[in-house]
């Protein structure tokens, strides 16, 4: 029940963009992706599953590649730093290269699926 100050004192105002915004954004992106996949299968007919595979692999490759820009932390480096022992300094180049390999591998998968259509 709200206190004498109304909902402001009950913590209602603590719900901000930071607390619910990113999960809502990700949920909307996943829903949009699912709808796009369904529409592409419907439009593409028998090539629909390959088209969905192309789109998903391109999106994943772009996600990995976007973290390789200057000034950004590579995706695999972020995950490796979550370990309890941390990430040794000499491994950062390796994780950057590994992120690039994954971006290339996923882009290659999308090209293979596109060639299969």
mmCIF file of N, CA and C in Angstrom:
data_model
loop_
_atom_site.group_PDB
_atom_site.id
_atom_site.type_symbol
_atom_site.label_atom_id
_atom_site.label_comp_id
_atom_site.label_asym_id
_atom_site.label_seq_id
_atom_site.Cartn_x
_atom_site.Cartn_y
_atom_site.Cartn_z
ATOM 1 N N UNK A 1 0.848 -1.173 0.000
ATOM 2 C CA UNK A 1 0.000 0.000 0.000
ATOM 3 C C UNK A 1 0.895 1.238 0.000
ATOM 4 N N UNK A 2 0.580 2.242 -0.793
ATOM 5 C CA UNK A 2 1.417 3.433 -0.843
ATOM 6 C C UNK A 2 1.462 4.145 0.495
ATOM 7 N N UNK A 3 2.626 4.757 0.758
ATOM 8 C CA UNK A 3 2.795 5.503 2.001
ATOM 9 C C UNK A 3 2.110 6.854 1.916
ATOM 10 N N UNK A 4 2.366 7.721 2.914
ATOM 11 C CA UNK A 4 1.723 9.031 2.957
ATOM 12 C C UNK A 4 2.116 9.931 1.773
ATOM 13 N N UNK A 5 3.247 9.633 1.148
ATOM 14 C CA UNK A 5 3.684 10.444 0.008
ATOM 15 C C UNK A 5 3.097 9.942 -1.304
ATOM 16 N N UNK A 6 2.343 8.875 -1.273
ATOM 17 C CA UNK A 6 1.781 8.299 -2.494
ATOM 18 C C UNK A 6 2.707 7.228 -3.041
ATOM 19 N N UNK A 7 2.621 6.991 -4.346
ATOM 20 C CA UNK A 7 3.424 5.945 -4.963
ATOM 21 C C UNK A 7 4.901 6.284 -5.009
ATOM 22 N N UNK A 8 5.279 7.550 -4.927
ATOM 23 C CA UNK A 8 6.688 7.934 -4.980
ATOM 24 C C UNK A 8 7.458 7.333 -3.808
ATOM 25 N N UNK A 9 6.852 7.225 -2.645
ATOM 26 C CA UNK A 9 7.569 6.681 -1.491
ATOM 27 C C UNK A 9 7.531 5.155 -1.452
ATOM 28 N N UNK A 10 6.687 4.535 -2.263
ATOM 29 C CA UNK A 10 6.574 3.083 -2.224
ATOM 30 C C UNK A 10 7.519 2.395 -3.194
ATOM 31 N N UNK A 11 8.373 3.139 -3.859
ATOM 32 C CA UNK A 11 9.311 2.527 -4.785
ATOM 33 C C UNK A 11 8.812 2.457 -6.215
ATOM 34 N N UNK A 12 7.623 2.951 -6.470
ATOM 35 C CA UNK A 12 7.071 2.914 -7.821
ATOM 36 C C UNK A 12 7.963 3.662 -8.802
ATOM 37 N N UNK A 13 8.544 4.767 -8.355
ATOM 38 C CA UNK A 13 9.399 5.569 -9.234
ATOM 39 C C UNK A 13 10.734 4.899 -9.504
ATOM 40 N N UNK A 14 11.077 3.869 -8.742
ATOM 41 C CA UNK A 14 12.353 3.201 -8.960
ATOM 42 C C UNK A 14 12.339 2.371 -10.239
ATOM 43 N N UNK A 15 11.161 2.122 -10.799
ATOM 44 C CA UNK A 15 11.094 1.431 -12.080
ATOM 45 C C UNK A 15 11.467 2.412 -13.174
ATOM 46 N N UNK A 16 12.639 2.249 -13.712
ATOM 47 C CA UNK A 16 13.121 3.175 -14.732
ATOM 48 C C UNK A 16 13.492 2.395 -15.976
ATOM 49 N N UNK A 17 13.987 3.118 -16.959
ATOM 50 C CA UNK A 17 14.418 2.505 -18.216
ATOM 51 C C UNK A 17 15.501 1.471 -17.949
ATOM 52 N N UNK A 18 16.365 1.736 -16.995
ATOM 53 C CA UNK A 18 17.449 0.803 -16.706
ATOM 54 C C UNK A 18 16.935 -0.507 -16.132
ATOM 55 N N UNK A 19 15.854 -0.462 -15.381
ATOM 56 C CA UNK A 19 15.376 -1.684 -14.749
ATOM 57 C C UNK A 19 14.513 -2.537 -15.677
ATOM 58 N N UNK A 20 13.778 -1.928 -16.564
ATOM 59 C CA UNK A 20 12.900 -2.735 -17.418
ATOM 60 C C UNK A 20 13.117 -2.488 -18.896
ATOM 61 N N UNK A 21 13.854 -1.471 -19.288
ATOM 62 C CA UNK A 21 13.981 -1.084 -20.688
ATOM 63 C C UNK A 21 14.702 -2.090 -21.560
ATOM 64 N N UNK A 22 15.886 -2.539 -21.126
ATOM 65 C CA UNK A 22 16.631 -3.470 -21.976
ATOM 66 C C UNK A 22 15.944 -4.810 -22.119
ATOM 67 N N UNK A 23 15.415 -5.416 -21.043
ATOM 68 C CA UNK A 23 14.676 -6.666 -21.255
ATOM 69 C C UNK A 23 13.476 -6.491 -22.186
ATOM 70 N N UNK A 24 12.775 -5.362 -22.067
ATOM 71 C CA UNK A 24 11.638 -5.115 -22.956
ATOM 72 C C UNK A 24 12.118 -4.933 -24.391
ATOM 73 N N UNK A 25 13.248 -4.260 -24.570
ATOM 74 C CA UNK A 25 13.799 -4.063 -25.911
ATOM 75 C C UNK A 25 14.208 -5.393 -26.533
ATOM 76 N N UNK A 26 14.858 -6.257 -25.742
ATOM 77 C CA UNK A 26 15.244 -7.563 -26.251
ATOM 78 C C UNK A 26 14.012 -8.410 -26.574
ATOM 79 N N UNK A 27 12.992 -8.360 -25.727
ATOM 80 C CA UNK A 27 11.769 -9.119 -25.998
ATOM 81 C C UNK A 27 11.110 -8.640 -27.284
ATOM 82 N N UNK A 28 11.098 -7.332 -27.503
ATOM 83 C CA UNK A 28 10.527 -6.788 -28.734
ATOM 84 C C UNK A 28 11.356 -7.206 -29.938
ATOM 85 N N UNK A 29 12.674 -7.210 -29.805
ATOM 86 C CA UNK A 29 13.532 -7.623 -30.916
ATOM 87 C C UNK A 29 13.331 -9.090 -31.258
ATOM 88 N N UNK A 30 13.194 -9.932 -30.249
ATOM 89 C CA UNK A 30 12.967 -11.363 -30.495
ATOM 90 C C UNK A 30 11.602 -11.576 -31.143
ATOM 91 N N UNK A 31 10.590 -10.859 -30.681
ATOM 92 C CA UNK A 31 9.262 -10.980 -31.286
ATOM 93 C C UNK A 31 9.279 -10.515 -32.737
ATOM 94 N N UNK A 32 9.976 -9.417 -33.001
ATOM 95 C CA UNK A 32 10.088 -8.903 -34.367
ATOM 96 C C UNK A 32 10.831 -9.894 -35.250
ATOM 97 N N UNK A 33 11.870 -10.492 -34.703
ATOM 98 C CA UNK A 33 12.633 -11.479 -35.460
ATOM 99 C C UNK A 33 11.784 -12.712 -35.766
ATOM 100 N N UNK A 34 10.984 -13.150 -34.798
ATOM 101 C CA UNK A 34 10.107 -14.303 -35.020
ATOM 102 C C UNK A 34 9.061 -13.991 -36.087
ATOM 103 N N UNK A 35 8.505 -12.777 -36.036
ATOM 104 C CA UNK A 35 7.522 -12.395 -37.061
ATOM 105 C C UNK A 35 8.176 -12.306 -38.433
ATOM 106 N N UNK A 36 9.384 -11.742 -38.489
ATOM 107 C CA UNK A 36 10.086 -11.645 -39.767
ATOM 108 C C UNK A 36 10.399 -13.037 -40.319
ATOM 109 N N UNK A 37 10.757 -13.955 -39.413
ATOM 110 C CA UNK A 37 11.006 -15.325 -39.851
ATOM 111 C C UNK A 37 9.755 -15.981 -40.402
ATOM 112 N N UNK A 38 8.634 -15.796 -39.726
ATOM 113 C CA UNK A 38 7.382 -16.368 -40.215
ATOM 114 C C UNK A 38 6.959 -15.785 -41.552
ATOM 115 N N UNK A 39 7.102 -14.476 -41.698
ATOM 116 C CA UNK A 39 6.740 -13.822 -42.962
ATOM 117 C C UNK A 39 7.668 -14.278 -44.080
ATOM 118 N N UNK A 40 8.967 -14.413 -43.778
ATOM 119 C CA UNK A 40 9.900 -14.839 -44.825
ATOM 120 C C UNK A 40 9.633 -16.270 -45.265
ATOM 121 N N UNK A 41 9.267 -17.145 -44.322
ATOM 122 C CA UNK A 41 8.916 -18.522 -44.695
ATOM 123 C C UNK A 41 7.662 -18.515 -45.556
ATOM 124 N N UNK A 42 6.705 -17.693 -45.207
ATOM 125 C CA UNK A 42 5.467 -17.624 -45.974
ATOM 126 C C UNK A 42 5.721 -17.092 -47.383
ATOM 127 N N UNK A 43 6.525 -16.015 -47.508
ATOM 128 C CA UNK A 43 6.809 -15.443 -48.823
ATOM 129 C C UNK A 43 7.732 -16.327 -49.656
ATOM 130 N N UNK A 44 8.716 -16.927 -49.009
ATOM 131 C CA UNK A 44 9.734 -17.643 -49.767
ATOM 132 C C UNK A 44 9.330 -19.066 -50.129
ATOM 133 N N UNK A 45 8.277 -19.568 -49.547
ATOM 134 C CA UNK A 45 7.839 -20.920 -49.876
ATOM 135 C C UNK A 45 8.840 -21.952 -49.410
ATOM 136 N N UNK A 46 9.315 -22.771 -50.324
ATOM 137 C CA UNK A 46 10.226 -23.842 -49.931
ATOM 138 C C UNK A 46 11.609 -23.333 -49.563
ATOM 139 N N UNK A 47 11.947 -22.115 -49.957
ATOM 140 C CA UNK A 47 13.243 -21.533 -49.598
ATOM 141 C C UNK A 47 13.205 -20.804 -48.255
ATOM 142 N N UNK A 48 12.059 -20.787 -47.629
ATOM 143 C CA UNK A 48 11.896 -20.060 -46.374
ATOM 144 C C UNK A 48 12.858 -20.458 -45.273
ATOM 145 N N UNK A 49 13.003 -21.766 -44.973
ATOM 146 C CA UNK A 49 13.939 -22.140 -43.905
ATOM 147 C C UNK A 49 15.373 -21.698 -44.183
ATOM 148 N N UNK A 50 15.808 -21.793 -45.428
ATOM 149 C CA UNK A 50 17.165 -21.339 -45.756
ATOM 150 C C UNK A 50 17.282 -19.827 -45.597
ATOM 151 N N UNK A 51 16.216 -19.109 -45.937
ATOM 152 C CA UNK A 51 16.230 -17.660 -45.780
ATOM 153 C C UNK A 51 16.301 -17.260 -44.308
ATOM 154 N N UNK A 52 15.575 -17.996 -43.468
ATOM 155 C CA UNK A 52 15.643 -17.727 -42.037
ATOM 156 C C UNK A 52 17.054 -18.012 -41.514
ATOM 157 N N UNK A 53 17.670 -19.091 -41.973
ATOM 158 C CA UNK A 53 19.037 -19.412 -41.557
ATOM 159 C C UNK A 53 20.011 -18.322 -42.005
ATOM 160 N N UNK A 54 19.821 -17.805 -43.212
ATOM 161 C CA UNK A 54 20.682 -16.718 -43.699
ATOM 162 C C UNK A 54 20.532 -15.496 -42.801
ATOM 163 N N UNK A 55 19.304 -15.109 -42.513
ATOM 164 C CA UNK A 55 19.072 -13.916 -41.700
ATOM 165 C C UNK A 55 19.624 -14.068 -40.286
ATOM 166 N N UNK A 56 19.402 -15.215 -39.666
ATOM 167 C CA UNK A 56 19.889 -15.415 -38.302
ATOM 168 C C UNK A 56 21.409 -15.427 -38.246
ATOM 169 N N UNK A 57 22.046 -16.075 -39.208
ATOM 170 C CA UNK A 57 23.502 -16.098 -39.228
ATOM 171 C C UNK A 57 24.084 -14.727 -39.515
ATOM 172 N N UNK A 58 23.439 -13.958 -40.383
ATOM 173 C CA UNK A 58 23.907 -12.591 -40.649
ATOM 174 C C UNK A 58 23.786 -11.741 -39.393
ATOM 175 N N UNK A 59 22.661 -11.849 -38.685
ATOM 176 C CA UNK A 59 22.483 -11.079 -37.454
ATOM 177 C C UNK A 59 23.531 -11.454 -36.401
ATOM 178 N N UNK A 60 23.787 -12.733 -36.240
ATOM 179 C CA UNK A 60 24.796 -13.166 -35.262
ATOM 180 C C UNK A 60 26.191 -12.709 -35.678
ATOM 181 N N UNK A 61 26.515 -12.805 -36.971
ATOM 182 C CA UNK A 61 27.826 -12.358 -37.463
ATOM 183 C C UNK A 61 27.996 -10.859 -37.246
ATOM 184 N N UNK A 62 26.938 -10.096 -37.490
ATOM 185 C CA UNK A 62 27.009 -8.654 -37.262
ATOM 186 C C UNK A 62 27.186 -8.331 -35.784
ATOM 187 N N UNK A 63 26.560 -9.118 -34.923
ATOM 188 C CA UNK A 63 26.703 -8.897 -33.477
ATOM 189 C C UNK A 63 28.150 -9.106 -33.046
ATOM 190 N N UNK A 64 28.787 -10.169 -33.535
ATOM 191 C CA UNK A 64 30.189 -10.401 -33.218
ATOM 192 C C UNK A 64 31.073 -9.330 -33.849
ATOM 193 N N UNK A 65 30.835 -9.017 -35.124
ATOM 194 C CA UNK A 65 31.693 -8.067 -35.835
ATOM 195 C C UNK A 65 31.567 -6.648 -35.291
ATOM 196 N N UNK A 66 30.406 -6.273 -34.800
ATOM 197 C CA UNK A 66 30.214 -4.915 -34.284
ATOM 198 C C UNK A 66 31.088 -4.651 -33.074
ATOM 199 N N UNK A 67 31.438 -5.701 -32.334
ATOM 200 C CA UNK A 67 32.276 -5.509 -31.152
ATOM 201 C C UNK A 67 33.758 -5.429 -31.503
ATOM 202 N N UNK A 68 34.110 -5.596 -32.759
ATOM 203 C CA UNK A 68 35.513 -5.522 -33.180
ATOM 204 C C UNK A 68 35.926 -4.123 -33.609
ATOM 205 N N UNK A 69 34.998 -3.180 -33.578
ATOM 206 C CA UNK A 69 35.351 -1.806 -33.954
ATOM 207 C C UNK A 69 36.334 -1.225 -32.943
ATOM 208 N N UNK A 70 37.126 -0.240 -33.372
ATOM 209 C CA UNK A 70 38.083 0.374 -32.441
ATOM 210 C C UNK A 70 37.369 0.993 -31.241
ATOM 211 N N UNK A 71 37.957 0.790 -30.071
ATOM 212 C CA UNK A 71 37.387 1.341 -28.854
ATOM 213 C C UNK A 71 36.333 0.471 -28.209
ATOM 214 N N UNK A 72 35.958 -0.627 -28.823
ATOM 215 C CA UNK A 72 34.951 -1.536 -28.267
ATOM 216 C C UNK A 72 35.639 -2.774 -27.701
ATOM 217 N N UNK A 73 34.980 -3.407 -26.764
ATOM 218 C CA UNK A 73 35.490 -4.648 -26.181
ATOM 219 C C UNK A 73 34.893 -5.806 -26.979
ATOM 220 N N UNK A 74 35.736 -6.689 -27.543
ATOM 221 C CA UNK A 74 35.202 -7.828 -28.302
ATOM 222 C C UNK A 74 34.277 -8.696 -27.449
ATOM 223 N N UNK A 75 33.303 -9.295 -28.098
ATOM 224 C CA UNK A 75 32.259 -10.043 -27.402
ATOM 225 C C UNK A 75 32.829 -11.184 -26.560
ATOM 226 N N UNK A 76 33.749 -11.954 -27.104
ATOM 227 C CA UNK A 76 34.304 -13.082 -26.362
ATOM 228 C C UNK A 76 35.164 -12.585 -25.201
ATOM 229 N N UNK A 77 35.806 -11.438 -25.356
ATOM 230 C CA UNK A 77 36.572 -10.851 -24.251
ATOM 231 C C UNK A 77 35.638 -10.505 -23.097
ATOM 232 N N UNK A 78 34.451 -9.949 -23.417
ATOM 233 C CA UNK A 78 33.474 -9.638 -22.366
ATOM 234 C C UNK A 78 33.095 -10.885 -21.584
ATOM 235 N N UNK A 79 32.818 -11.963 -22.308
ATOM 236 C CA UNK A 79 32.417 -13.194 -21.638
ATOM 237 C C UNK A 79 33.575 -13.799 -20.856
ATOM 238 N N UNK A 80 34.789 -13.718 -21.380
ATOM 239 C CA UNK A 80 35.942 -14.280 -20.680
ATOM 240 C C UNK A 80 36.243 -13.505 -19.398
ATOM 241 N N UNK A 81 35.949 -12.232 -19.369
ATOM 242 C CA UNK A 81 36.186 -11.433 -18.161
ATOM 243 C C UNK A 81 35.188 -11.755 -17.054
ATOM 244 N N UNK A 82 34.119 -12.457 -17.366
ATOM 245 C CA UNK A 82 33.134 -12.834 -16.343
ATOM 246 C C UNK A 82 33.621 -13.984 -15.475
ATOM 247 N N UNK A 83 34.710 -14.619 -15.857
ATOM 248 C CA UNK A 83 35.260 -15.710 -15.062
ATOM 249 C C UNK A 83 35.787 -15.178 -13.733
ATOM 250 N N UNK A 84 35.751 -16.006 -12.706
ATOM 251 C CA UNK A 84 36.186 -15.578 -11.374
ATOM 252 C C UNK A 84 37.654 -15.155 -11.353
ATOM 253 N N UNK A 85 38.489 -15.845 -12.113
ATOM 254 C CA UNK A 85 39.916 -15.521 -12.104
ATOM 255 C C UNK A 85 40.260 -14.365 -13.032
ATOM 256 N N UNK A 86 39.305 -13.898 -13.786
ATOM 257 C CA UNK A 86 39.562 -12.790 -14.703
ATOM 258 C C UNK A 86 40.225 -13.267 -15.982
ATOM 259 N N UNK A 87 40.628 -12.313 -16.789
ATOM 260 C CA UNK A 87 41.252 -12.608 -18.074
ATOM 261 C C UNK A 87 42.677 -12.067 -18.063
ATOM 262 N N UNK A 88 43.684 -12.931 -18.259
ATOM 263 C CA UNK A 88 45.058 -12.426 -18.320
ATOM 264 C C UNK A 88 45.235 -11.455 -19.491
ATOM 265 N N UNK A 89 46.108 -10.484 -19.315
ATOM 266 C CA UNK A 89 46.321 -9.462 -20.348
ATOM 267 C C UNK A 89 46.793 -10.072 -21.664
ATOM 268 N N UNK A 90 47.584 -11.134 -21.589
ATOM 269 C CA UNK A 90 48.109 -11.707 -22.834
ATOM 270 C C UNK A 90 47.055 -12.486 -23.620
ATOM 271 N N UNK A 91 45.884 -12.690 -23.064
ATOM 272 C CA UNK A 91 44.812 -13.414 -23.764
ATOM 273 C C UNK A 91 43.855 -12.491 -24.501
ATOM 274 N N UNK A 92 43.973 -11.183 -24.317
ATOM 275 C CA UNK A 92 43.021 -10.273 -24.949
ATOM 276 C C UNK A 92 43.147 -10.277 -26.469
ATOM 277 N N UNK A 93 44.351 -10.396 -26.984
ATOM 278 C CA UNK A 93 44.524 -10.498 -28.438
ATOM 279 C C UNK A 93 43.905 -11.771 -28.988
ATOM 280 N N UNK A 94 44.059 -12.860 -28.217
ATOM 281 C CA UNK A 94 43.473 -14.137 -28.619
ATOM 282 C C UNK A 94 41.956 -14.056 -28.674
ATOM 283 N N UNK A 95 41.339 -13.455 -27.654
ATOM 284 C CA UNK A 95 39.880 -13.380 -27.641
ATOM 285 C C UNK A 95 39.364 -12.447 -28.738
ATOM 286 N N UNK A 96 40.144 -11.401 -29.082
ATOM 287 C CA UNK A 96 39.763 -10.534 -30.204
ATOM 288 C C UNK A 96 39.794 -11.322 -31.514
ATOM 289 N N UNK A 97 40.857 -12.108 -31.703
ATOM 290 C CA UNK A 97 40.963 -12.926 -32.921
ATOM 291 C C UNK A 97 39.861 -13.982 -32.964
ATOM 292 N N UNK A 98 39.553 -14.562 -31.812
ATOM 293 C CA UNK A 98 38.494 -15.571 -31.755
ATOM 294 C C UNK A 98 37.131 -14.959 -32.079
ATOM 295 N N UNK A 99 36.893 -13.740 -31.634
ATOM 296 C CA UNK A 99 35.653 -13.038 -31.973
ATOM 297 C C UNK A 99 35.585 -12.813 -33.483
ATOM 298 N N UNK A 100 36.707 -12.425 -34.085
ATOM 299 C CA UNK A 100 36.745 -12.249 -35.538
ATOM 300 C C UNK A 100 36.512 -13.552 -36.283
ATOM 301 N N UNK A 101 37.064 -14.652 -35.755
ATOM 302 C CA UNK A 101 36.839 -15.964 -36.379
ATOM 303 C C UNK A 101 35.367 -16.349 -36.346
ATOM 304 N N UNK A 102 34.711 -16.104 -35.213
ATOM 305 C CA UNK A 102 33.287 -16.414 -35.123
ATOM 306 C C UNK A 102 32.459 -15.549 -36.076
ATOM 307 N N UNK A 103 32.828 -14.276 -36.184
ATOM 308 C CA UNK A 103 32.103 -13.411 -37.118
ATOM 309 C C UNK A 103 32.255 -13.931 -38.540
ATOM 310 N N UNK A 104 33.473 -14.321 -38.904
ATOM 311 C CA UNK A 104 33.709 -14.867 -40.247
ATOM 312 C C UNK A 104 33.015 -16.193 -40.474
ATOM 313 N N UNK A 105 33.039 -17.065 -39.469
ATOM 314 C CA UNK A 105 32.389 -18.372 -39.585
ATOM 315 C C UNK A 105 30.883 -18.219 -39.780
ATOM 316 N N UNK A 106 30.266 -17.350 -38.992
ATOM 317 C CA UNK A 106 28.825 -17.138 -39.124
ATOM 318 C C UNK A 106 28.475 -16.485 -40.457
ATOM 319 N N UNK A 107 29.319 -15.570 -40.924
ATOM 320 C CA UNK A 107 29.091 -14.974 -42.262
ATOM 321 C C UNK A 107 29.221 -16.043 -43.340
ATOM 322 N N UNK A 108 30.185 -16.943 -43.158
ATOM 323 C CA UNK A 108 30.333 -18.055 -44.116
ATOM 324 C C UNK A 108 29.131 -18.978 -44.114
ATOM 325 N N UNK A 109 28.588 -19.261 -42.926
ATOM 326 C CA UNK A 109 27.367 -20.069 -42.858
ATOM 327 C C UNK A 109 26.223 -19.414 -43.605
ATOM 328 N N UNK A 110 26.100 -18.095 -43.465
ATOM 329 C CA UNK A 110 25.006 -17.416 -44.161
ATOM 330 C C UNK A 110 25.212 -17.479 -45.668
ATOM 331 N N UNK A 111 26.456 -17.406 -46.127
ATOM 332 C CA UNK A 111 26.704 -17.540 -47.565
ATOM 333 C C UNK A 111 26.387 -18.941 -48.056
ATOM 334 N N UNK A 112 26.733 -19.954 -47.258
ATOM 335 C CA UNK A 112 26.404 -21.339 -47.645
ATOM 336 C C UNK A 112 24.896 -21.553 -47.729
ATOM 337 N N UNK A 113 24.165 -21.029 -46.767
ATOM 338 C CA UNK A 113 22.706 -21.149 -46.805
ATOM 339 C C UNK A 113 22.119 -20.378 -47.981
ATOM 340 N N UNK A 114 22.685 -19.216 -48.273
ATOM 341 C CA UNK A 114 22.201 -18.444 -49.420
ATOM 342 C C UNK A 114 22.483 -19.197 -50.728
ATOM 343 N N UNK A 115 23.616 -19.874 -50.788
ATOM 344 C CA UNK A 115 23.925 -20.659 -51.991
ATOM 345 C C UNK A 115 23.034 -21.871 -52.142
ATOM 346 N N UNK A 116 22.481 -22.367 -51.043
ATOM 347 C CA UNK A 116 21.604 -23.530 -51.087
ATOM 348 C C UNK A 116 20.191 -23.183 -51.545
ATOM 349 N N UNK A 117 19.877 -21.900 -51.602
ATOM 350 C CA UNK A 117 18.502 -21.515 -51.970
ATOM 351 C C UNK A 117 18.272 -21.614 -53.454
#
